[in-house]
Amino acid sequence: MATFLYRLGRLAFRRRRVVVMLWVAVLAAIGIGAMTAPGTSSGALSVPGTQSQRAIDLLQKEFPQASADGATARVVFEAPAGQKLTSAANRAEVESLVAKLEKSPQVSGVTDPFAGGLVSRSGTIAYTQVSYKVAQADVGAAAHAVQTDVVAQGEKAGLKVSLGGNAVENKATSKAAELIGVGVAAVVLVITFGSMIAAGLPLLTAILGVAAAVLSVTLATHFFDLASSSTTLALMLGLAVAIDYALFIVSRYRNEIRDGHEPEEACGRALGTAGSAVVFAGLTVIVALSGLSVIGIGMLTSMGLASAFAVAVAVIIALTLLPAVLGFAGPRIMNGTLHTRRMKALERGEGESMGVRWARFVTRNPVKVLVVSVAGLALLAIPTMSLKMALNDDSGKPPGTTQRIAYDTLSKGFGPGFNGPLTVVVDARGSDDPKAAAQDAYTMLSKLDDVAAVRPPSFNQAGDVALLGAVPKSAPTSEATKDLVGEIRDHGTALHQDTGADLMVTGLTAVNIDVSTKLSDALIPYLAIVVGLALILLLLVFRSIVIPLKAALGFLLSVVSTLGVLVAVFQWGWLKDVFGVDQTGPIVSLLPIVLIGVVFGLAMDYEVFLVSRMREEYVHGAEPTQAIVGGFRHSGRVVTAAAVIMVSVFSGFLLDDEALIKSIGLGLAAAVFFDAFVVRMSIVPAVMALLGHRSWTLPKWLDRILPNVDVEGEKLRHALEAEQPDSAPEPVLAGAAAMVHAGSDDHGAPRVFTGVRSSDDTETQAPAQKADATESQAPARRKLLKNPLRRS
């Protein structure tokens, strides 16, 4: 792997113009295809194997006019203060608005609130149900325009009109989160490298990679039915990991130049070492995201695969386009004019970086650090035991939005259950008396305590399938409604025994309950599959039993701590005013499992980036404690910068008004913070310091079976030494270094450049001075460079 990537890096560096032109051509082709693709993205939930889905499939066959999988909207009318909708003027206005809705494009049916009994007892509130022939994502602009006109016309007449349901167009999402993330990333990169060129390259390649991935996902909607949220998740993750991967490789490239290698050779060595870590880090993310497909929910499958594709594109960009762009930058990437006084002191070898000091502190006090870290995360995880999950509805919309107003108004006039009516289907095709079976179902529903109203059965043309409606007394996301659905289904068993008819419950509320149940049931199997596959990958990378197990256990600790924070804030209401949460409720069912998939991949990124450099130090002769400190010296600053960028990107979503988006932002930001700074930078080095050499042991029989992927570049170094045994470069010392650069773009003439050391990599050149007497001085460093594999 390392040798192949070394050659790939040199080739892309040397043929930079060709590589860049090829990527430009690919982007142009994908962009043209994406713009011409009609797209079939859907927001509908399909849950194969559940009762609610079987009922939907039956309704599509027997009641095609009902558009069982079509979008719906509730238009809620409220009379002016002191008036009633039943007055002649207000009634005429409502009937006029209903008639306008009936003529709307794509509408299959509209209920009459006065004929259908959809007026509250007080006479002040009424609503009409609008059914569309198409799914939520396919409701067109013309239909949305009619909705807007109805609201405007009603308010002009003095009525309060609000819209609810999935057919209502959501407010355009703000791009503030992405802009904040990119802005913070730029600042962090500039601080990390002290160079505008070095900071700009990761951003440039990341943006191009994300553009390629998002355009490809958009193009894919021409051929596949993808969830409408697939592009959003792909954008968010693609941007985050693309910056991380480029940051890691650019940092290593600058290290290699500082060690005296010419730019092309430095690029090859950077890809051979850091590039190998990027490949395996990307694979763990791809495994975690692709694992979402095992759950069996189409929306999650498309979200996971689209995001996995975005990560794969980020890896390919980092291994091909980035080396080509480095070829254009050449040695200019070392120019650093934004150094602080402390950075300049570190360049002169005075003092140590904060990362190195922290690593020394942890290795001197491993037990204390381990106990405090684990106890802190365990304390945060306690609220997880109270976790309740449900899918979001209009009650989670921001206050003041038309959906939230419609939800609250309907609850006020009819009760909260009217926001989540249940559709009950009686399949009496195997019954001797279908009408009697349907009547029995109607009687049973009417007797249930938590049922507020029941709609009499209506039959299909054959008269053997009946459709009933039941309105719960409780809110759609409440435990009482969930229990009611279970009770109705239990009565269905008795109905089948008595009449031979099957009773099924469906509708949006029942679908949401079934999805939540399926997600809860899939949580443990999904964890087992993802963690198991990732353990195999990490076993290949680190050739150790302890490190993969430690990585997985640390990740689980991060996840339960994050879920504890979410429960405390969004379910219990702790600090809800700080985060702008206006009401508490169950955690969105999709969040925990998406959180696991996303965070596991990102956590393994940090594990690979940090520990791979420790392994590299160890296999090159360092003692276990020295290897830990060396890993922090070379990668600590990069991992810190990557984590800060991620936390900033995800924290930007806290600015959104919607509770769902807030919970996603807080969950991902907290998980990355816990995993990067508590688990990877505290627990991991503490455990490794306690285990010493045992951290890197592997049973001999397993060592013989496993292929050596050479992520630390040991074979590559041997190969390079064999080719040029006496020509190893001298390290670049503080001051100046003469370098000859081969190739085009004015890298071919001899150059002398000074001050090439910058803040992120000067740590690799700083002598250890008093703190580590085992590290060699300059003569010994030259000797080590001539034989990098020589063990001390």
Tab-separated table of C-alpha atoms in Angstrom, residues 36 85 121 153 163 231-232 242 244 259 287 358 362 387 442 488 507 593 643 682-683 723 736 756:
chain	number	residue	atom	x	y	z
A	36	THR	CA	-30.188	18.059	-16.643
A	85	LEU	CA	-66.819	29.865	11.652
A	121	ARG	CA	-67.534	22.155	19.446
A	153	GLN	CA	-56.982	35.096	0.975
A	163	LEU	CA	-50.935	24.810	7.127
A	231	THR	CA	-27.482	15.339	-0.203
A	232	THR	CA	-27.417	17.309	3.060
A	242	ALA	CA	-12.133	16.114	3.058
A	244	ASP	CA	-9.255	16.449	7.624
A	259	ASP	CA	13.660	16.911	6.501
A	287	VAL	CA	-17.918	0.805	6.465
A	358	TRP	CA	0.092	16.991	27.543
A	362	VAL	CA	-0.605	11.628	30.581
A	387	LEU	CA	-33.825	7.614	26.454
A	442	TYR	CA	-65.676	-0.205	14.288
A	488	ILE	CA	-55.562	-2.050	18.382
A	507	GLY	CA	-51.059	6.292	8.680
A	593	ILE	CA	-28.355	5.347	14.744
A	643	ALA	CA	-11.438	18.150	15.760
A	682	SER	CA	-6.562	11.170	27.134
A	683	ILE	CA	-7.852	7.627	27.502
A	723	GLU	CA	17.790	2.285	-4.093
A	736	ALA	CA	18.400	28.170	5.678
A	756	VAL	CA	10.704	27.080	6.080
